[in-house]
CSV table of C-alpha atoms in Angstrom, one decimal:
chain,number,residue,atom,x,y,z
A,39,MET,CA,0.1,-0.1,0.0
A,40,SER,CA,1.0,3.2,-0.8
A,41,THR,CA,1.3,6.2,1.9
A,42,PRO,CA,0.4,9.5,1.0
A,43,GLU,CA,4.2,10.6,0.7
A,44,GLN,CA,4.6,8.0,-2.0
A,45,GLN,CA,1.7,9.0,-4.1
A,46,GLU,CA,2.2,10.9,-7.4
A,47,PRO,CA,2.0,14.6,-6.7
A,48,LYS,CA,-1.4,16.3,-7.9
A,49,HIS,CA,-1.7,18.2,-11.1
A,50,LYS,CA,-1.9,22.0,-10.5
A,51,ILE,CA,-4.9,23.5,-12.4
A,52,LEU,CA,-5.6,27.0,-12.4
A,53,LEU,CA,-9.4,28.0,-12.8
A,54,ILE,CA,-10.1,31.5,-14.1
A,55,GLU,CA,-13.8,32.0,-13.6
A,56,ASP,CA,-16.3,34.7,-12.3
A,57,ASP,CA,-19.3,32.8,-11.6
A,58,LYS,CA,-19.5,31.2,-8.0
A,59,PHE,CA,-21.6,28.6,-8.9
A,60,LEU,CA,-19.6,27.3,-12.1
A,61,ILE,CA,-16.4,27.9,-9.7
A,62,LYS,CA,-17.8,25.3,-7.2
A,63,LEU,CA,-18.7,22.8,-9.7
A,64,TYR,CA,-15.6,22.8,-11.8
A,65,SER,CA,-13.6,22.8,-8.9
A,66,ASP,CA,-15.0,20.2,-6.9
A,67,LYS,CA,-15.2,17.8,-9.9
A,68,LEU,CA,-11.7,18.3,-10.4
A,69,THR,CA,-11.0,18.0,-7.0
A,70,ARG,CA,-12.4,14.5,-6.6
A,71,GLU,CA,-10.6,13.5,-9.6
A,72,GLY,CA,-7.3,14.2,-8.1
A,73,PHE,CA,-6.5,17.5,-9.0
A,74,GLU,CA,-5.1,20.5,-7.0
A,75,VAL,CA,-7.2,23.4,-8.2
A,76,SER,CA,-6.8,26.9,-7.3
A,77,MET,CA,-9.4,29.7,-8.5
A,78,ALA,CA,-9.3,33.4,-9.4
A,79,ILE,CA,-12.4,35.4,-10.3
A,80,THR,CA,-10.9,38.4,-12.0
A,81,GLY,CA,-8.4,38.5,-15.1
A,82,GLU,CA,-6.0,40.5,-12.8
A,83,GLU,CA,-5.9,37.9,-10.2
A,84,GLY,CA,-5.7,35.4,-12.7
A,85,LEU,CA,-2.5,36.6,-14.0
A,86,SER,CA,-0.7,37.2,-11.0
A,87,LYS,CA,-1.6,33.3,-9.7
A,88,VAL,CA,-0.5,32.0,-13.0
A,89,LYS,CA,3.0,33.7,-12.1
A,90,SER,CA,3.1,32.8,-8.1
A,91,GLU,CA,1.5,29.3,-8.7
A,92,LYS,CA,2.9,28.1,-11.7
A,93,PRO,CA,-0.2,25.9,-12.8
A,94,GLU,CA,0.5,22.9,-15.2
A,95,LEU,CA,-2.8,24.1,-17.0
A,96,ILE,CA,-5.2,26.8,-17.2
A,97,LEU,CA,-9.0,26.9,-17.5
A,98,LEU,CA,-10.1,30.3,-19.0
A,99,ASP,CA,-13.3,32.4,-19.0
A,100,VAL,CA,-13.8,34.9,-21.6
A,101,ILE,CA,-16.1,37.4,-20.0
A,102,LEU,CA,-14.3,38.5,-16.6
A,103,PRO,CA,-14.2,41.5,-14.5
A,104,GLN,CA,-11.1,43.8,-15.3
A,105,LYS,CA,-9.4,41.9,-18.0
A,106,ASN,CA,-11.0,39.5,-20.5
A,107,GLY,CA,-10.0,36.1,-21.0
A,108,PHE,CA,-8.5,36.6,-24.4
A,109,ASP,CA,-6.5,39.5,-23.2
A,110,ILE,CA,-5.3,37.3,-20.3
A,111,LEU,CA,-4.4,34.9,-22.9
A,112,SER,CA,-2.4,37.1,-25.0
A,113,ALA,CA,-0.4,38.3,-22.3
A,114,LEU,CA,0.2,34.8,-21.0
A,115,LYS,CA,1.5,34.0,-24.5
A,116,LEU,CA,3.5,37.2,-24.5
A,117,ASP,CA,5.5,36.2,-21.4
A,118,SER,CA,8.4,33.6,-21.7
A,119,THR,CA,7.8,32.1,-18.2
A,120,THR,CA,4.1,31.3,-18.9
A,121,LYS,CA,3.8,31.0,-22.7
A,122,SER,CA,4.0,27.2,-22.5
A,123,ILE,CA,1.1,26.6,-19.8
A,124,PRO,CA,-1.8,24.8,-21.8
A,125,VAL,CA,-4.7,27.1,-21.9
A,126,VAL,CA,-8.2,25.6,-22.2
A,127,MET,CA,-11.0,28.1,-23.0
A,128,LEU,CA,-14.2,27.4,-20.8
A,129,THR,CA,-16.9,29.9,-21.8
A,130,ASN,CA,-20.3,30.2,-23.2
A,131,LEU,CA,-18.9,32.7,-26.1
A,132,GLY,CA,-19.5,30.1,-28.7
A,133,GLN,CA,-19.4,32.0,-32.2
A,134,GLU,CA,-17.3,30.8,-34.7
A,135,SER,CA,-15.1,33.9,-34.6
A,136,ASP,CA,-14.8,33.6,-30.8
A,137,VAL,CA,-13.5,30.0,-31.2
A,138,LYS,CA,-10.9,31.2,-33.8
A,139,THR,CA,-9.7,34.0,-31.5
A,140,GLY,CA,-9.1,31.8,-28.8
A,141,LEU,CA,-7.2,29.0,-30.8
A,142,GLU,CA,-5.4,31.7,-33.2
A,143,LEU,CA,-4.1,33.6,-29.6
A,144,GLY,CA,-2.8,30.3,-28.5
A,145,ALA,CA,-5.5,28.1,-26.6
A,146,VAL,CA,-5.1,24.6,-26.8
A,147,ASP,CA,-8.7,23.8,-26.7
A,148,TYR,CA,-12.1,25.7,-26.6
A,149,LEU,CA,-15.1,24.4,-24.6
A,150,VAL,CA,-18.7,26.0,-24.9
A,151,LYS,CA,-19.9,25.6,-21.3
A,152,THR,CA,-23.6,24.9,-22.6
A,153,ASP,CA,-22.4,22.4,-25.0
A,154,PHE,CA,-19.9,20.6,-23.1
A,155,SER,CA,-20.4,18.1,-20.4
A,156,ILE,CA,-18.8,18.6,-17.1
A,157,THR,CA,-18.2,15.0,-16.6
A,158,ARG,CA,-15.5,15.0,-19.6
A,159,LEU,CA,-13.7,17.9,-17.9
A,160,PRO,CA,-11.2,15.8,-16.1
A,161,GLU,CA,-10.5,13.8,-19.0
A,162,VAL,CA,-9.8,16.7,-21.5
A,163,VAL,CA,-7.6,18.1,-18.4
A,164,ARG,CA,-5.7,15.1,-18.3
A,165,LYS,CA,-5.1,14.8,-22.2
A,166,HIS,CA,-3.7,18.6,-22.2
A,167,ILE,CA,-1.5,17.9,-19.5
A,168,ALA,CA,-0.1,14.3,-21.1
A,169,LEU,CA,0.1,16.0,-24.4
A,170,HIS,CA,2.1,19.2,-22.8
A,171,THR,CA,4.6,16.6,-20.7
A,172,LYS,CA,5.2,14.4,-24.2
A,173,LYS,CA,5.8,17.8,-26.0
A,174,GLY,CA,8.4,19.2,-23.3
A,175,LYS,CA,10.4,15.7,-23.1
B,299,MET,CA,-45.1,61.8,-40.2
B,300,ALA,CA,-45.2,58.1,-41.4
B,301,LYS,CA,-41.3,58.2,-42.2
B,302,LYS,CA,-40.9,59.2,-38.5
B,303,SER,CA,-42.9,56.5,-37.0
B,304,LYS,CA,-41.4,54.3,-39.3
B,305,SER,CA,-38.0,55.2,-37.8
B,306,ARG,CA,-39.6,54.9,-34.2
B,307,LEU,CA,-40.7,51.3,-34.9
B,308,THR,CA,-37.2,50.3,-36.5
B,309,ALA,CA,-35.3,51.8,-33.5
B,310,ASN,CA,-37.8,50.0,-30.9
B,311,MET,CA,-36.9,47.0,-33.0
B,312,LYS,CA,-33.6,47.2,-32.9
B,313,ASN,CA,-33.5,47.7,-29.1
B,314,ILE,CA,-35.6,44.7,-28.7
B,315,THR,CA,-33.3,42.4,-30.8
B,316,GLU,CA,-30.2,43.8,-28.7
B,317,VAL,CA,-32.3,43.1,-25.2
B,318,THR,CA,-33.1,39.8,-26.4
B,319,SER,CA,-29.6,38.9,-27.2
B,320,VAL,CA,-28.2,40.4,-23.7
B,321,ILE,CA,-30.6,38.5,-21.9
B,322,SER,CA,-30.0,35.2,-23.9
B,323,HIS,CA,-26.3,35.6,-23.1
B,324,GLN,CA,-26.8,36.1,-19.4
B,325,LEU,CA,-29.4,33.1,-19.3
B,326,LYS,CA,-26.4,30.8,-20.4
B,327,THR,CA,-24.0,31.0,-17.3
B,328,PRO,CA,-26.8,30.0,-14.9
B,329,LEU,CA,-28.1,27.2,-17.6
B,330,ALA,CA,-24.6,25.8,-17.7
B,331,GLY,CA,-24.7,25.6,-13.8
B,332,ILE,CA,-28.0,24.2,-13.9
B,333,LYS,CA,-27.1,21.3,-16.5
B,334,SER,CA,-23.4,20.8,-15.1
B,335,ALA,CA,-24.9,20.4,-11.5
B,336,LEU,CA,-27.5,17.7,-12.8
B,337,GLU,CA,-24.8,15.9,-14.7
B,338,VAL,CA,-22.8,15.7,-11.6
B,339,LEU,CA,-25.5,14.5,-9.7
B,340,LEU,CA,-26.4,11.8,-12.6
B,341,SER,CA,-23.1,10.5,-13.0
B,342,GLY,CA,-23.1,9.1,-9.4
B,343,ASP,CA,-19.9,11.4,-8.2
B,344,LEU,CA,-21.7,12.5,-5.2
B,345,GLY,CA,-23.5,9.1,-4.4
B,346,SER,CA,-25.6,6.9,-6.0
B,347,LEU,CA,-29.2,7.7,-6.9
B,348,ASN,CA,-32.2,5.2,-6.6
B,349,LYS,CA,-34.2,4.7,-9.9
B,350,ASP,CA,-36.9,7.6,-8.7
B,351,GLN,CA,-34.1,10.0,-8.3
B,352,GLN,CA,-32.5,9.1,-11.5
B,353,GLU,CA,-35.5,9.7,-13.4
B,354,TYR,CA,-36.2,13.2,-11.8
B,355,VAL,CA,-32.8,14.0,-12.7
B,356,THR,CA,-32.9,13.0,-16.1
B,357,LEU,CA,-35.9,14.9,-16.9
B,358,ALA,CA,-34.4,18.2,-15.1
B,359,LEU,CA,-31.5,17.8,-17.4
B,360,SER,CA,-33.7,17.2,-20.3
B,361,SER,CA,-35.7,20.5,-19.2
B,362,ALA,CA,-32.5,22.3,-19.0
B,363,ALA,CA,-31.2,20.9,-22.4
B,364,LYS,CA,-34.6,22.5,-24.1
B,365,MET,CA,-33.8,25.8,-22.3
B,366,ILE,CA,-30.5,25.9,-23.7
B,367,GLY,CA,-31.8,25.0,-27.1
B,368,LEU,CA,-34.4,28.1,-26.8
B,369,VAL,CA,-32.0,30.4,-25.5
B,370,LYS,CA,-29.5,29.3,-28.6
B,371,ASN,CA,-32.6,29.7,-31.1
B,372,LEU,CA,-33.1,33.4,-29.4
B,373,LEU,CA,-29.5,34.3,-29.7
B,374,ASP,CA,-29.3,33.0,-33.4
B,375,ALA,CA,-32.8,35.0,-34.3
B,376,SER,CA,-31.0,38.1,-32.8
B,377,ARG,CA,-27.9,37.4,-34.9
B,378,ILE,CA,-29.8,36.9,-38.1
B,379,ASP,CA,-31.7,40.4,-37.3
B,380,GLU,CA,-28.3,42.2,-36.9
B,381,LYS,CA,-26.8,40.2,-39.9
B,382,ARG,CA,-24.3,38.8,-37.7
B,383,MET,CA,-24.8,34.8,-38.1
B,384,GLN,CA,-21.9,33.0,-38.7
B,385,LEU,CA,-21.3,30.2,-40.7
B,386,THR,CA,-18.8,27.3,-40.1
B,387,LEU,CA,-17.8,25.9,-43.5
B,388,THR,CA,-16.3,22.1,-43.9
B,389,LYS,CA,-16.6,19.7,-46.2
B,390,ALA,CA,-19.7,17.3,-45.4
B,391,ASP,CA,-21.7,14.5,-46.9
B,392,PHE,CA,-25.1,15.8,-47.0
B,393,GLY,CA,-26.7,12.6,-47.4
B,394,LYS,CA,-25.1,11.5,-44.1
B,395,ILE,CA,-26.3,14.4,-42.4
B,396,VAL,CA,-29.7,13.5,-43.5
B,397,GLU,CA,-29.6,9.9,-42.7
B,398,ARG,CA,-28.2,10.9,-39.1
B,399,VAL,CA,-31.3,13.3,-38.5
B,400,ILE,CA,-33.9,10.5,-39.5
B,401,GLY,CA,-31.9,8.1,-37.1
B,402,ASP,CA,-32.3,10.3,-34.3
B,403,LEU,CA,-36.0,11.2,-35.0
B,404,GLU,CA,-37.1,7.3,-35.8
B,405,SER,CA,-38.3,6.7,-32.4
B,406,PHE,CA,-40.3,10.2,-32.2
B,407,ALA,CA,-42.0,8.8,-35.6
B,408,ARG,CA,-42.6,5.5,-34.2
B,409,ALA,CA,-44.3,6.8,-30.9
B,410,LYS,CA,-46.6,9.2,-33.4
B,411,ASN,CA,-47.5,6.1,-35.2
B,412,SER,CA,-45.7,7.6,-38.4
B,413,GLN,CA,-43.1,6.2,-40.8
B,414,ILE,CA,-40.3,8.0,-42.3
B,415,ILE,CA,-39.5,6.8,-46.3
B,416,THR,CA,-35.8,8.1,-47.3
B,417,ARG,CA,-34.8,8.5,-50.8
B,418,ILE,CA,-31.4,9.6,-50.9
B,419,GLU,CA,-29.6,9.4,-54.1
B,420,SER,CA,-26.0,7.6,-54.4
B,421,ASN,CA,-22.6,9.3,-55.1
B,422,LEU,CA,-24.0,12.8,-54.4
B,423,PRO,CA,-21.0,15.4,-54.5
B,424,VAL,CA,-19.5,16.6,-51.0
B,425,LEU,CA,-20.4,20.0,-49.9
B,426,SER,CA,-18.9,22.8,-48.1
B,427,ILE,CA,-21.5,23.9,-45.7
B,428,ASP,CA,-21.8,24.5,-41.9
B,429,GLU,CA,-22.5,21.1,-41.0
B,430,THR,CA,-24.0,21.9,-37.6
B,431,LYS,CA,-26.5,24.4,-38.8
B,432,ILE,CA,-27.4,22.7,-41.7
B,433,GLN,CA,-28.3,19.3,-39.7
B,434,GLU,CA,-30.3,21.9,-37.5
B,435,VAL,CA,-32.4,23.0,-40.9
B,436,VAL,CA,-33.2,19.3,-41.7
B,437,ASN,CA,-33.9,18.3,-38.0
B,438,ASN,CA,-36.4,21.4,-37.8
B,439,LEU,CA,-38.4,20.3,-41.3
B,440,VAL,CA,-38.4,16.4,-40.1
B,441,PHE,CA,-39.3,17.2,-36.7
B,442,ASN,CA,-42.2,19.7,-37.8
B,443,ALA,CA,-43.3,17.1,-40.5
B,444,ILE,CA,-43.8,14.3,-37.7
B,445,ARG,CA,-45.1,16.7,-35.2
B,446,TYR,CA,-47.9,18.2,-37.5
B,447,THR,CA,-49.3,14.9,-38.6
B,448,ARG,CA,-52.5,13.4,-37.1
B,449,GLY,CA,-53.1,9.8,-37.1
B,450,LYS,CA,-50.7,7.5,-39.1
B,451,GLY,CA,-48.5,9.5,-41.0
B,452,SER,CA,-46.0,9.1,-43.9
B,453,ILE,CA,-43.0,11.2,-44.6
B,454,VAL,CA,-40.8,11.0,-47.5
B,455,VAL,CA,-37.4,12.5,-47.3
B,456,ALA,CA,-35.7,12.9,-50.5
B,457,VAL,CA,-32.3,14.0,-51.6
B,458,SER,CA,-31.3,14.5,-55.1
B,459,LYS,CA,-28.8,16.5,-57.4
B,460,LYS,CA,-30.6,19.0,-59.7
B,461,GLY,CA,-28.2,20.9,-61.8
B,462,GLY,CA,-25.9,22.9,-59.8
B,463,ASN,CA,-27.6,22.2,-56.5
B,464,LEU,CA,-28.8,19.5,-54.1
B,465,LEU,CA,-32.3,19.5,-53.4
B,466,PHE,CA,-33.9,18.2,-50.3
B,467,SER,CA,-37.5,17.7,-49.6
B,468,CYS,CA,-39.6,16.6,-46.6
B,469,ALA,CA,-43.1,15.5,-47.7
B,470,ASP,CA,-46.0,14.9,-44.9
B,471,ASN,CA,-49.3,14.0,-45.4
B,472,GLY,CA,-50.2,16.2,-42.2
B,473,ILE,CA,-52.2,18.8,-41.2
B,474,GLY,CA,-51.1,21.3,-44.2
B,475,MET,CA,-51.4,25.0,-43.9
B,476,THR,CA,-54.1,27.4,-44.6
B,477,PRO,CA,-53.5,30.5,-47.2
B,478,SER,CA,-53.0,32.7,-44.0
B,479,GLU,CA,-50.7,30.4,-42.3
B,480,GLN,CA,-48.6,30.0,-45.6
B,481,LYS,CA,-48.2,34.1,-45.6
B,482,ASN,CA,-46.7,33.9,-41.9
B,483,ILE,CA,-44.9,30.6,-41.9
B,484,PHE,CA,-41.6,32.1,-42.0
B,485,LYS,CA,-41.9,34.8,-39.7
B,486,LYS,CA,-40.4,34.9,-36.4
B,487,PHE,CA,-42.2,33.7,-33.3
B,488,TYR,CA,-45.2,32.5,-35.4
B,489,ARG,CA,-47.1,30.0,-34.4
B,490,SER,CA,-50.7,29.1,-35.7
B,491,PRO,CA,-53.6,28.4,-33.1
B,492,ARG,CA,-54.1,24.9,-35.3
B,493,VAL,CA,-50.1,24.1,-34.4
B,494,VAL,CA,-50.5,25.3,-30.9
B,495,GLU,CA,-53.6,22.8,-30.3
B,496,LEU,CA,-51.2,19.9,-31.9
B,497,ALA,CA,-48.4,21.0,-29.9
B,498,THR,CA,-48.0,23.5,-27.4
B,499,GLU,CA,-44.2,23.6,-26.9
B,500,GLY,CA,-42.4,25.5,-29.5
B,501,SER,CA,-40.8,28.9,-30.4
B,502,GLY,CA,-42.0,29.6,-33.5
B,503,LEU,CA,-38.3,30.3,-34.7
B,504,GLY,CA,-37.3,27.2,-36.1
B,505,LEU,CA,-38.7,27.9,-39.6
B,506,PHE,CA,-37.3,31.5,-39.3
B,507,ILE,CA,-33.6,30.5,-38.5
B,508,SER,CA,-34.0,27.8,-41.2
B,509,ARG,CA,-34.4,29.8,-43.9
B,510,ALA,CA,-31.6,32.2,-42.7
B,511,ILE,CA,-29.3,29.3,-42.5
B,512,ILE,CA,-30.4,28.0,-46.0
B,513,ARG,CA,-30.0,31.7,-47.6
B,514,GLN,CA,-26.7,32.5,-46.2
B,515,SER,CA,-25.4,29.0,-47.5
B,516,GLY,CA,-26.3,30.1,-51.0
B,517,GLY,CA,-29.5,28.2,-51.3
B,518,LYS,CA,-33.6,28.7,-51.4
B,519,VAL,CA,-36.3,27.4,-49.2
B,520,TRP,CA,-40.0,27.0,-50.3
B,521,PHE,CA,-42.9,24.7,-49.6
B,522,GLU,CA,-46.3,23.2,-51.3
B,523,SER,CA,-49.3,23.0,-48.7
B,524,LYS,CA,-52.8,22.0,-48.8
B,525,GLN,CA,-54.8,22.5,-45.6
B,526,ASN,CA,-55.5,18.8,-44.1
B,527,GLN,CA,-53.6,17.2,-47.0
B,528,GLY,CA,-50.1,17.8,-46.2
B,529,THR,CA,-46.9,20.0,-46.7
B,530,THR,CA,-43.8,19.5,-48.8
B,531,PHE,CA,-40.8,21.5,-47.8
B,532,TYR,CA,-37.9,21.9,-50.2
B,533,PHE,CA,-34.3,23.9,-50.0
B,534,THR,CA,-31.6,23.8,-52.2
B,535,LEU,CA,-27.7,23.9,-51.4
B,536,PRO,CA,-25.2,24.9,-54.1
B,537,ILE,CA,-22.5,22.2,-54.8
B,538,LYS,CA,-20.3,24.8,-55.7
B,539,PRO,CA,-19.1,26.4,-52.6
B,540,ILE,CA,-20.3,30.2,-51.6
B,541,GLN,CA,-17.9,32.6,-51.9
């Protein structure tokens, strides 16, 4: 039997989302699946937490107070210390032009909240962390 | 004077469209929350549900999905009014889209004591279309054909090549349309009293959105109908991609 010390370290995820109910739903789901989740509810707080906490993956909403998700994504991709962190957009803006903007700015995936099932969230997060790790080797 | 009231009316309509768009967007976040919470409950993550609980959560999830669909339709209608609807063009097999829709609706047709006969020409060319939106149009037309048929229904869905277009048709032996219904059928939110009597659910946006999608895809939509005898809806899609 493995002791907690022997267990693999938990993957660190940063959730940048301003809706309290969705924050609870997404963070609880990922925590139950063994991820370590930290949260930010504004764009500025999100950017600052990316730098201080160095997450392995960021889940990013678009419509946020202070700075929108696309501006945050641009800032992350311009910074050499954060540009390689995979960012998955998790938003309700689902027009083709929004998806295109997100992917062109460097997001690895674009999920529309009302179309996407939360039950698939851990699987998507795992996939992108694995792809990123593989790319880094 | 008339000019003034027309411009006021146009401004009011623009405001209504904007308000509809904003409210619809605002509804999406709480709806995503409701849907996600129900999905978590149903997945058994928080403990297993008994049969009755499962049934209630499934029903609630299906209601949430309907509300999401309605909000999407309202947003689409606003985008059409504001000429902001966008198509995502990809290469698609139109025959397969039609088969998929019919597969999805077959159990509904059986429940309504109707049968769907499919006549899809083989070797149809691949089209450059917005697959999701075109599927929505086919779904709207076939769903309406099943829904607005009383008694034993027979629905014939056909796809063929006609010149530079693919021609889709969906013929039913349902309630048909009166001349007045025919005039209004593509109007936003229009639902005739006879239709409401048959099916209370419906926003009256389906045909308005469908026509806009087909027009923006470079095609045409029309119908032939006789009251109490049935309706046939047609649309074309150009084989050559739209510019």
